[in-house]
Coordinates of C-alpha atoms and ligand atoms in Angstrom, one line a residue:
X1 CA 11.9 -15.9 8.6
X2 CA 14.4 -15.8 6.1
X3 CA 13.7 -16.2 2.2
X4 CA 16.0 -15.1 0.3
X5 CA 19.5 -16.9 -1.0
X6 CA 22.6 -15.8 -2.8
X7 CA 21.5 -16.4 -6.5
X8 CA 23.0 -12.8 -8.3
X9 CA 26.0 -14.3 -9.6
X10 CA 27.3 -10.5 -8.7
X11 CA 30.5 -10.1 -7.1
X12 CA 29.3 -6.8 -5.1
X13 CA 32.9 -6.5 -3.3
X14 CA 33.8 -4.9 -6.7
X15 CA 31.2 -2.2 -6.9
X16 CA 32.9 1.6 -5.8
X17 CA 31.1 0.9 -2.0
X18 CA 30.0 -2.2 -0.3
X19 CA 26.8 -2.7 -1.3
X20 CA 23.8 -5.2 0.5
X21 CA 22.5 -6.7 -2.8
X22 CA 18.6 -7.6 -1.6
X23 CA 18.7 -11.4 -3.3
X24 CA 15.5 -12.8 -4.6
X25 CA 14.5 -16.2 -3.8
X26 CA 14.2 -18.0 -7.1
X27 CA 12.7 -21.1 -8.1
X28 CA 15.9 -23.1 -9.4
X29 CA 16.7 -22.9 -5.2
X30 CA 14.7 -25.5 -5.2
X31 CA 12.9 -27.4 -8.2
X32 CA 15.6 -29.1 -10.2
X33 CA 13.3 -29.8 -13.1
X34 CA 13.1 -26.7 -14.6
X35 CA 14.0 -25.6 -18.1
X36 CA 14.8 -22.3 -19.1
X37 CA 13.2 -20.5 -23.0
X38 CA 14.1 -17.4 -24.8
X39 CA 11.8 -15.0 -23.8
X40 CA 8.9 -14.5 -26.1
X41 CA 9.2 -11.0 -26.5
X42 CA 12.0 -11.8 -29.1
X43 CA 9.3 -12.6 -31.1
X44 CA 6.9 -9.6 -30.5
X45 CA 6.4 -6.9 -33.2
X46 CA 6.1 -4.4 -30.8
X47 CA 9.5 -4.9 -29.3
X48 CA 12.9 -4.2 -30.1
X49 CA 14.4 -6.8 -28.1
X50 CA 18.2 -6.1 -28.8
X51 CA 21.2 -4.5 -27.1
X52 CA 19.6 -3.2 -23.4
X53 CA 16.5 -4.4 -23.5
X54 CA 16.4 -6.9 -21.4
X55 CA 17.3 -6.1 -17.7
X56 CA 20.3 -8.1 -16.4
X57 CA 21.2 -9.6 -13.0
X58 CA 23.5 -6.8 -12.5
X59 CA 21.2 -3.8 -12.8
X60 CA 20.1 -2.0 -9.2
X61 CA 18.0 0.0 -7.4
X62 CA 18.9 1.8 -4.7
X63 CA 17.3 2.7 -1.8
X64 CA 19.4 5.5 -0.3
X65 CA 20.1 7.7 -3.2
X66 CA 20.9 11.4 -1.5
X67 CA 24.8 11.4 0.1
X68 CA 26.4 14.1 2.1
X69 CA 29.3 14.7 0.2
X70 CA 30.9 16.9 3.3
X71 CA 30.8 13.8 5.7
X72 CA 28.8 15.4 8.0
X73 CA 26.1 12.9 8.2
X74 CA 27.3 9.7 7.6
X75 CA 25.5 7.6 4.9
X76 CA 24.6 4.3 6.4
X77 CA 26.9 1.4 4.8
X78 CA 26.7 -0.9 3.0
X79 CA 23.3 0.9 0.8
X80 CA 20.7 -1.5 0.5
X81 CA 19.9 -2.5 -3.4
X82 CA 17.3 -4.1 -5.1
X83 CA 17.1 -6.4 -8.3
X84 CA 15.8 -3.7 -10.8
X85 CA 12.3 -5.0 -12.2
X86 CA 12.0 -5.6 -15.9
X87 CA 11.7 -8.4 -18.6
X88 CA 14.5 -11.2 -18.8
X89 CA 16.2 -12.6 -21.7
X90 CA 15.8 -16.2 -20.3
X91 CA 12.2 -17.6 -18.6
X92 CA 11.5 -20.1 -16.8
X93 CA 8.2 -20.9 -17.9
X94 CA 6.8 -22.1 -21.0
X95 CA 3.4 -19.9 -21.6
X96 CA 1.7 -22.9 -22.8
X97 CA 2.0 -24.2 -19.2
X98 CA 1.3 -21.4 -16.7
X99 CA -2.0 -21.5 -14.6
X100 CA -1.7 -18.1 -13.0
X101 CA -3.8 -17.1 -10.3
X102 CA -4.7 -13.4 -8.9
X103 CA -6.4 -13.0 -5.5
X104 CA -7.0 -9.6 -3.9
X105 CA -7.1 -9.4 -0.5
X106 CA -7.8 -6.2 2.6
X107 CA -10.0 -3.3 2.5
X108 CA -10.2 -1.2 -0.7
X109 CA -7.8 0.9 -2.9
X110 CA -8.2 2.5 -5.8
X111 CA -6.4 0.9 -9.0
X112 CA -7.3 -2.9 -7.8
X113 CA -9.4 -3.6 -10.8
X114 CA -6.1 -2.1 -12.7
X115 CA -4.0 -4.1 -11.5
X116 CA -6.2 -7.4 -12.1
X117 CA -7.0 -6.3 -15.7
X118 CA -3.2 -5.6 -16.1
X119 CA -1.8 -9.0 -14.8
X120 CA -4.6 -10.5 -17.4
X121 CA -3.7 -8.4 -20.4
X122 CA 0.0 -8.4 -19.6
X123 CA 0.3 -12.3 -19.3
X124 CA -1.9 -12.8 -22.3
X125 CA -0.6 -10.6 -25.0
X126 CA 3.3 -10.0 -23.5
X127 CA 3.9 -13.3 -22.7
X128 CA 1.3 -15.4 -24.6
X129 CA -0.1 -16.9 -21.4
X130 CA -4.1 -18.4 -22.1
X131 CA -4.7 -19.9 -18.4
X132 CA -5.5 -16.9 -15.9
X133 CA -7.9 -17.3 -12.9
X134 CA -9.6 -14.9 -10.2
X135 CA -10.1 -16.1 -7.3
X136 CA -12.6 -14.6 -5.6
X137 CA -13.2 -13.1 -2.1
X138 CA -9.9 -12.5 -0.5
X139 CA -7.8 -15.7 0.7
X140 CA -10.9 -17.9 1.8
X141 CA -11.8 -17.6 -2.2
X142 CA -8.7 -20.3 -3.3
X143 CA -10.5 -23.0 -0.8
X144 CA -14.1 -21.8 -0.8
X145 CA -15.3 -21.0 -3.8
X146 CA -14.3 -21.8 -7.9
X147 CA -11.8 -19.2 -9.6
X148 CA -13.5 -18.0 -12.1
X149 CA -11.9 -18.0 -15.9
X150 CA -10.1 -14.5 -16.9
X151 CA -9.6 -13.0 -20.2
X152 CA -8.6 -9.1 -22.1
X153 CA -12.1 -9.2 -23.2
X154 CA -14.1 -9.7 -20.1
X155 CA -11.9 -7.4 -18.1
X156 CA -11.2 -4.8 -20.7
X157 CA -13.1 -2.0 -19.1
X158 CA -12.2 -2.9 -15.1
X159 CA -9.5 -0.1 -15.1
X160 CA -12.8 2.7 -15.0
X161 CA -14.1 0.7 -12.1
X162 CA -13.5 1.7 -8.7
X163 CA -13.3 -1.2 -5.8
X164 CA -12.2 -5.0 -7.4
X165 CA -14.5 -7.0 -9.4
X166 CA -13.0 -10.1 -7.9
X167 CA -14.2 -9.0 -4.5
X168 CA -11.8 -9.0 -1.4
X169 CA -11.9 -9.9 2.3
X170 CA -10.8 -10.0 5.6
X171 CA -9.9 -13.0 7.9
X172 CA -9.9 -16.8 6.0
X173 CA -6.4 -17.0 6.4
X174 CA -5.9 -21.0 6.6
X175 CA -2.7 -21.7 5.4
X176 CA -2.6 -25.2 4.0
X177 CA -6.2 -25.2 2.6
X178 CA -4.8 -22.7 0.7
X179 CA -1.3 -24.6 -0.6
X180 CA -3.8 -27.7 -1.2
X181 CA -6.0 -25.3 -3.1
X182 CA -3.0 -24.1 -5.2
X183 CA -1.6 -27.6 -5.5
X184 CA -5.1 -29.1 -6.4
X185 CA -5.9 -26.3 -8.8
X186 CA -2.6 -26.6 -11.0
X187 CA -1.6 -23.5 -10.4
X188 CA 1.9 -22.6 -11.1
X189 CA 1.5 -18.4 -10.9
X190 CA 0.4 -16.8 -7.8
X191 CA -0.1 -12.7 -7.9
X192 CA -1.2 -11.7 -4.6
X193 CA -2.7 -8.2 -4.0
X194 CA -3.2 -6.6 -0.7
X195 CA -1.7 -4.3 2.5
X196 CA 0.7 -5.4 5.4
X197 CA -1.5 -8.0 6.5
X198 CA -1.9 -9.8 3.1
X199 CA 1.4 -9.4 2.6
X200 CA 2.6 -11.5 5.8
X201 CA 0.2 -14.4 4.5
X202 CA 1.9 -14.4 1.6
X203 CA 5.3 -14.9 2.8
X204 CA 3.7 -17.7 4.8
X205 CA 2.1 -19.7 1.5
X206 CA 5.7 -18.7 0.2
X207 CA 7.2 -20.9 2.6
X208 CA 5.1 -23.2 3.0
X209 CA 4.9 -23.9 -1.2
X210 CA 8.9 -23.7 -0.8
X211 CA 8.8 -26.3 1.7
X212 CA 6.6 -28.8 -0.5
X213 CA 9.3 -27.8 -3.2
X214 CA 6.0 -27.1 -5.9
X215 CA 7.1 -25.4 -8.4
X216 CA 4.4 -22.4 -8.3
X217 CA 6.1 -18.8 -8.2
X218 CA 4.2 -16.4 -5.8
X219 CA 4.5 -12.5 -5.9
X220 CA 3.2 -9.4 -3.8
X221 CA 1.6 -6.6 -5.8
X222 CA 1.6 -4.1 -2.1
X223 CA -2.0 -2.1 -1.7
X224 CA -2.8 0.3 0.9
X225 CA -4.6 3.3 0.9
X226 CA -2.9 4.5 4.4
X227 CA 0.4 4.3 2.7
X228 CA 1.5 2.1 5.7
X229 CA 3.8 -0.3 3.5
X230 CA 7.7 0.8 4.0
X231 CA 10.6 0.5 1.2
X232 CA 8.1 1.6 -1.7
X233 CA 7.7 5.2 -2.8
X234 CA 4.0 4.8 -2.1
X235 CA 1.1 2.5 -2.6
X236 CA -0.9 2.5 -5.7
X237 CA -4.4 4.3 -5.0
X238 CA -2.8 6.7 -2.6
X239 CA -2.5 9.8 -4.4
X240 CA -6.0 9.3 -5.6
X241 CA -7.4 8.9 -2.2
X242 CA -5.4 12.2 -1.4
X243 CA -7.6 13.6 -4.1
X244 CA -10.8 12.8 -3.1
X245 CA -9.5 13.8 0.6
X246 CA -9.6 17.6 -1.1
X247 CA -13.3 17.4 -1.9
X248 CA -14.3 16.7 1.6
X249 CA -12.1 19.6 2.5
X250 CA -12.8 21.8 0.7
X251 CA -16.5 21.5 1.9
X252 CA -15.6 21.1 5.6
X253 CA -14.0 24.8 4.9
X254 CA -17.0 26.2 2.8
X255 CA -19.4 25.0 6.1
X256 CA -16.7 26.4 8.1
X257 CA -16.4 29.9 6.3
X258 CA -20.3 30.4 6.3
X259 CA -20.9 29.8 9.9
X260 CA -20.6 32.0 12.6
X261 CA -17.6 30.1 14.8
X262 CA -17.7 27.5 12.4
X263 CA -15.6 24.5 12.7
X264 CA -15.1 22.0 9.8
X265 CA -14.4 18.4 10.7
X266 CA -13.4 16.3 8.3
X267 CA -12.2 12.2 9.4
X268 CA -9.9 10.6 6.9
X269 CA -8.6 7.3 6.4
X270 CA -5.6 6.2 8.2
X271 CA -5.3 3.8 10.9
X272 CA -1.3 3.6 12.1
X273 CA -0.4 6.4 10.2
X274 CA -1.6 9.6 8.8
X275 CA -0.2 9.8 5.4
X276 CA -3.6 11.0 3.7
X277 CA -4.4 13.4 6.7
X278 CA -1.1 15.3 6.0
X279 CA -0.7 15.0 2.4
X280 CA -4.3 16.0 1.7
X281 CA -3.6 19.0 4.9
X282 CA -0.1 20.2 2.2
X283 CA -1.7 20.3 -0.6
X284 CA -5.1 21.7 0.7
X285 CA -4.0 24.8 2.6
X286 CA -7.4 25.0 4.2
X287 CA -6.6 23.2 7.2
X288 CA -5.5 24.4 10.8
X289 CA -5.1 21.2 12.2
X290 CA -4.2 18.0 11.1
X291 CA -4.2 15.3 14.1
X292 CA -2.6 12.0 12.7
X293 CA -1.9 8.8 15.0
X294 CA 1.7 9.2 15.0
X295 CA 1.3 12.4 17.6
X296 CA -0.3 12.5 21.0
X297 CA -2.7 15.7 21.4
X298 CA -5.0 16.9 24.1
X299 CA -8.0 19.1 24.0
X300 CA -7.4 20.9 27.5
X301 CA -5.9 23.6 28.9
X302 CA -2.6 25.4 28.4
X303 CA -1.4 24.2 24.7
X304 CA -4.2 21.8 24.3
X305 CA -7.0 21.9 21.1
X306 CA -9.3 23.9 22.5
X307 CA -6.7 26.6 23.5
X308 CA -5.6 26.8 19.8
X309 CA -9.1 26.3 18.2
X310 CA -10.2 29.4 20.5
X311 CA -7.3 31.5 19.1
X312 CA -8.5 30.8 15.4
X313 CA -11.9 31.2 16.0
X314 CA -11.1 35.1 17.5
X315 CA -8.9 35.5 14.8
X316 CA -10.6 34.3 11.8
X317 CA -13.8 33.0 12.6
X318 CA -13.7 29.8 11.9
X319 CA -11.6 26.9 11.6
X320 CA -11.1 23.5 9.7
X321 CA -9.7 20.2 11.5
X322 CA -8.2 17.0 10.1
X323 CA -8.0 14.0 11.6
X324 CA -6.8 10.7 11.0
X325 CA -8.8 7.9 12.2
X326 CA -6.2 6.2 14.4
X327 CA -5.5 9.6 16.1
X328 CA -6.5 10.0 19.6
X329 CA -7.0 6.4 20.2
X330 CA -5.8 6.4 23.7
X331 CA -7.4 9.5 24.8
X332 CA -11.2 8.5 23.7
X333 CA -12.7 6.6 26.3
X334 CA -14.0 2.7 25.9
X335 CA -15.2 0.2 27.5
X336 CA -13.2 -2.9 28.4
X337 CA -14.8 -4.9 25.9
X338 CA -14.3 -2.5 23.3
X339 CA -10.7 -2.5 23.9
X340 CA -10.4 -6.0 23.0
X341 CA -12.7 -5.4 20.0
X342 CA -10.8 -7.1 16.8
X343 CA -11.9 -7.3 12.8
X344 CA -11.9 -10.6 11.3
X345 CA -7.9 -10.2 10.1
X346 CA -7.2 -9.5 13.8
X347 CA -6.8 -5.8 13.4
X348 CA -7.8 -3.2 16.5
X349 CA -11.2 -1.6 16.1
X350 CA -11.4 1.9 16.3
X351 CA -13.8 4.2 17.9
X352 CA -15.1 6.7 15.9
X353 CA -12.8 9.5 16.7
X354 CA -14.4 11.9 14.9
X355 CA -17.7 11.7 16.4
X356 CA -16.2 12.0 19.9
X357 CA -14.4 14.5 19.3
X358 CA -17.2 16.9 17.9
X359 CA -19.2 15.9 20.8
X360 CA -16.0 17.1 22.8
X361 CA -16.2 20.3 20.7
X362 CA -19.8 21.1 21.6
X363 CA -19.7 20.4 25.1
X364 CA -16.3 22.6 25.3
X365 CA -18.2 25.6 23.3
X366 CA -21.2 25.2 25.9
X367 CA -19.0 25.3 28.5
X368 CA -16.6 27.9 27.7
X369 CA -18.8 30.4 25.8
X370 CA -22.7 30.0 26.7
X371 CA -25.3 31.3 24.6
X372 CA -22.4 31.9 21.5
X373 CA -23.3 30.7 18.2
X374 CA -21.2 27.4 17.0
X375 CA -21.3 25.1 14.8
X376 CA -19.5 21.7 14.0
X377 CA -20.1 20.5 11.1
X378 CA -18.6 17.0 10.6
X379 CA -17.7 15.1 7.2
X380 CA -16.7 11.2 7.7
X381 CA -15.5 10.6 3.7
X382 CA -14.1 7.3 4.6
X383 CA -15.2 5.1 1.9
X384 CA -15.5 8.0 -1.1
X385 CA -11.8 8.2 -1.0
X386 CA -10.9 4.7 -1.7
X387 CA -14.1 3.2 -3.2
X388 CA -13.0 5.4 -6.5
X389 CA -11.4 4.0 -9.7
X390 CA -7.7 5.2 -9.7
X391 CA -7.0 8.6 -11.3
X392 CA -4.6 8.7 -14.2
X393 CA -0.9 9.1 -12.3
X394 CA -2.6 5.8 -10.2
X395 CA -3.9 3.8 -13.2
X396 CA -0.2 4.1 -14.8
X397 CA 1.5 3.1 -11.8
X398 CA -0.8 -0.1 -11.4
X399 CA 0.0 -0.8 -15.0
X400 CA 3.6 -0.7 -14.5
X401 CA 3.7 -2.5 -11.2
X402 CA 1.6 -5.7 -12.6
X403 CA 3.9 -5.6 -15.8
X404 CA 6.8 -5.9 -13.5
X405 CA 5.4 -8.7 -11.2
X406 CA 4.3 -10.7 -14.5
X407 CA 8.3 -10.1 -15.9
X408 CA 9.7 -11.2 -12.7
X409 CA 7.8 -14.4 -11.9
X410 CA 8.4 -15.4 -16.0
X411 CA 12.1 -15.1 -14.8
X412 CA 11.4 -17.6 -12.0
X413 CA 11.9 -15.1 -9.3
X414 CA 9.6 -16.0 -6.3
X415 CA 8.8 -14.5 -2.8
X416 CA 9.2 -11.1 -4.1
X417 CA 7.1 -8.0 -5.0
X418 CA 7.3 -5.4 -7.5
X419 CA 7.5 -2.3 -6.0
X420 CA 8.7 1.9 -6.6
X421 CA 11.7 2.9 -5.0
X422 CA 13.1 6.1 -5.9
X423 CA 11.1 6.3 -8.8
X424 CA 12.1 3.0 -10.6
X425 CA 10.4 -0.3 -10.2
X426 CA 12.3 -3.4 -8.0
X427 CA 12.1 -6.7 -6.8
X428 CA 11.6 -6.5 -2.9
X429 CA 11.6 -9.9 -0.8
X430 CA 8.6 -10.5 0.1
X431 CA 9.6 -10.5 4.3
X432 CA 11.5 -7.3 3.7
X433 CA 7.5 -5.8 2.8
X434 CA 5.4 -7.6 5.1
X435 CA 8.0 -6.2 8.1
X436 CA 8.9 -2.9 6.9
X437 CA 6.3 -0.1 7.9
X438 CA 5.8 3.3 6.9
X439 CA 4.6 5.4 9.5
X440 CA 5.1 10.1 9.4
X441 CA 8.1 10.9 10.5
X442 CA 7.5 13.8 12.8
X443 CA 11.2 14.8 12.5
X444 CA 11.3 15.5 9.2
X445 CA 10.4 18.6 6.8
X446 CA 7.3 17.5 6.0
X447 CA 5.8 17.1 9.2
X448 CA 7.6 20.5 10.1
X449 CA 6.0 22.1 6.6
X450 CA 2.5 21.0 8.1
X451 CA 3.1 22.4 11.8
X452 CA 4.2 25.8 9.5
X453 CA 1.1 26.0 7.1
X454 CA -0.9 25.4 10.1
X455 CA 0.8 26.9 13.0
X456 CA -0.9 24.1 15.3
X457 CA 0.6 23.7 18.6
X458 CA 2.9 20.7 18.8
X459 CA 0.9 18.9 21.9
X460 CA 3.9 18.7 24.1
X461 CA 2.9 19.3 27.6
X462 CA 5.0 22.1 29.4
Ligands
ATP501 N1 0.0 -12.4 10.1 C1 -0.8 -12.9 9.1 N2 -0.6 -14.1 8.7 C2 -1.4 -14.7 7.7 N3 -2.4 -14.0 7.2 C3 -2.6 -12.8 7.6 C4 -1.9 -12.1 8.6 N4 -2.3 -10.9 8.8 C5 -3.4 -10.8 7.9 N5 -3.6 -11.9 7.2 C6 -4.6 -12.1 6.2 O1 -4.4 -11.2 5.1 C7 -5.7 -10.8 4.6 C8 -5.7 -9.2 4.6 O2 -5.3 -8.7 5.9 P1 -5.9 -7.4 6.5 O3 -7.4 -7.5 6.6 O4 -5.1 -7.0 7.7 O5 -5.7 -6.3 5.3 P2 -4.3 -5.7 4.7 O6 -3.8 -6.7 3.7 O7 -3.4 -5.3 5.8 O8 -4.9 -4.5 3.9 P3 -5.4 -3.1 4.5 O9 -5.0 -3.0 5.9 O10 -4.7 -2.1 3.6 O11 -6.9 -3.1 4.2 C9 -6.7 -11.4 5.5 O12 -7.3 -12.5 4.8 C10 -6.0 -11.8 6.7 O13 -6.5 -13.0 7.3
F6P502 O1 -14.1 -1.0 7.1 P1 -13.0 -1.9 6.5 O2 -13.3 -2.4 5.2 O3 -12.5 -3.0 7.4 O4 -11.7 -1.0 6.2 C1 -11.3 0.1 7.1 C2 -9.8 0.1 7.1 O5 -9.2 -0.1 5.9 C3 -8.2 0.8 5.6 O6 -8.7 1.6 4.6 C4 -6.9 0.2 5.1 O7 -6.3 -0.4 6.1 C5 -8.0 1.6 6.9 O8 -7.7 3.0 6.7 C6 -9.4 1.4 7.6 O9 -9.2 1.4 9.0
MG503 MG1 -3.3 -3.5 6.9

């Protein structure tokens, strides 16, 4: 569904290319009433509000920013741009009168609680804003239970926290008890935290609060730990859980080192795409395979796992394994009713392939090599590497991102998140998120980097 409308007042025919200005739904579309106020940053000490300050209508992100000046590969016209995010000379809402709500929705991510203590601190000493509520438990919270009051004080300490002290879920999804909820509770501010899935409901109470012409701004703050969102650099929390991915290397390769045909397993998060499997495989060096869902493998025969794991056990004596959890889906068996298995938000549930597949590993060993030591030693880290509070690089991110969600919902802008492309922060409509995904790209250096620290076979049967 389309959100967005021509609002930029740009005339992008003039820029050196043709450019596709992402516009940014905004709430003048469609309430008539509303009045515009110098933004109160004019009047804050810590400021210096003049010449440059304030980001304009005119300033751009862009999404493609490397260009092949020989021609050879032609750079796809027109480049896709994005409202740069940042604070606007004029709002469109009088502090005195927001009612902003924050929700957080999906599994967990490190940097949740910084966002949430962000969006409280930002709105109440940036912009002067006294009415901010949590609502709790995920998207069932705004019909199901109060929002409780938020405040710097009470959620000055949040960023040390790992997991979100407003509590999350999945499922609950019901659209207009949520609008009514929304409408009921006054609320004219609606930050909404959360992955893909959170993300398409909120284009949905985007619509449907466009369509009751309410004038109640809603933005996307994007969270996922896989990295599965596309447009943005990366999620918040991601490089954190990457971190924590090392620890539970580095002691699948210490198990693996001190055992005679050692093997060290180690399952990591990742359920369309393996993001944490490979970056934590770079920047580990330990590993001599990373399995990620985004490439078929095999155990048997003639360029198969076992093959290559029987090569690095000769040749070193042991060997360390990484696997993302949605690898190897297809290959594990099920049952049919496991097949149809669904969590609450309607999302696949996997089998555990991590398990299998050191079963597989011992029954291959046994087979293969009778009466040889082995050993398998298998570490599931799942929920250490997100159940963490973010890690420095993380908790400044978060900080940034809820600054630029509050700064571009006080400018009226709607439907939107605040997001990291190429390193600056941008408005992205909220449908471009909720359909773009992220998966590896297995054609690319990095993916080629990993198959050259590890030398694993590529799985392509001959
Ligand atoms: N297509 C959709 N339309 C409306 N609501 C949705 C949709 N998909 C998911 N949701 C709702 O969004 C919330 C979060 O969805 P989900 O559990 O898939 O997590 P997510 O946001 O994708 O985060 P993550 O996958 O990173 O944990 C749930 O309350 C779910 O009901
Ligand atoms: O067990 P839960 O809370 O449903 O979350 C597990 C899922 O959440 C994620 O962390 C994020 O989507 C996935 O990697 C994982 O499959
Ligand atoms: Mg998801």
């Amino acid at each position: 569904m389309a959100i967005s409308n021509s609002n930029s007042g740009v005339d992008t025919s003039k820029l050196f290319n043709p450019i596709n200005l992402k516009e940014l739904p905004h709430l003048t579309h469609y309430v008539s009433t509303i009045q515009t106020h110098q933004n109160p940053l004019d009047h804050d000490p810590y400021f210096h509000t003049d010449q440059g300050f304030y980001v304009s209508q005119s300033d751009v992100v862009l999404r493609q920013i490397t260009y092949d000046l020989s021609g050879t590969f032609a750079t796809p016209f027109p480049l896709s741009a994005y409202h740069r995010a940042g604070p606007r000379n004029q709002v469109f809402f009088h502090p005195s009168e927001v009612r902003a709500a924050i929700v957080t929705c999906g599994g967990l991510c490190p940097g949740l609680n910084t966002v949430i203590r962000e969006l409280v601190v930002g709105l109440w000493d940036l912009y002067g804003v006294r009415q901010i509520f949590g609502i709790t438990a995920g998207y069932r919270g705004f019909y199901w239970r109060e929002p409780v009051e938020l405040n710097p004080k009470l959620v000055d300490d949040w960023h040390k926290r790992g997991g979100t002290v407003l509590e999350t879920s999945r499922g609950g999804f019901d659209l207009n008890k949520i609008v009514d909820a929304i409408e009921n509770l006054r609320f004219n501010q609606v930050y909404i935290i959360g992955g893909d899935g959170t993300m398409r409901g909120a284009v949905k109470i985007f619509v449907e609060i466009r369509r009751r012409k309410l004038n109640v701004a809603v933005v996307g703050i994007p969270k996922t730990v896989d990295n599965d969102v596309g447009i943005i650099d990366r999620s918040f929390g991601f490089q954190t859980a990457v971190e924590m991915a090392q620890q539970a290397i580095s002691a699948a390769h210490v198990e693996a080192v001190s055992a005679v045909n050692g093997i060290g397993l180690v399952k990591l998060m990742g359920r369309s795409t393996g993001h944490i499997a490979l970056y934590a495989t770079l920047s580990s060096r330990d590993v001599d395979c990373c399995l990620i869902p985004e490439i078929d493998f095999f155990l048997e025969g003639k360029g198969g796992l076992f093959e290559f794991l029987d090569k690095r056990l000769k040749a070193n004596g042991h060997a360390v394994l990484v696997v993302a959890e949605g690898a190897g889906q297809d290959i594990i068996p099920r049952t049919d009713s496991q097949k149809q298995e669904k969590d609450e938000s309607g999302n696949p549930v996997f089998l555990d392939v991590g398990v299998w597949l050191k079963s597989e590993l011992n029954k291959w060993w046994a087979r293969e090599h009778p009466g040889e030591l082995f050993t398998v030693k298998y570490i599931d880290p799942t929920y250490m590497i997100r159940a963490v509070a973010a890690n420095a690089t993380d908790n400044l991110y978060c900080t940034l991102l809820a600054h630029s969600a509050i700064h571009g919902i006080m400018a009226g802008y709607t439907g939107f998140v605040a997001g990291l492309i190429n390193g600056n922060y941008a408005y992205i409509p909220l449908d471009d998120i909720a359909s773009a995904k992220n998966p590896v790209n297995t054609k690319d250096h990095k993916w080629s980097w990993v198959r050259s620290v590890t030398n694993q076979p590529d799985f392509e049967k001959s």
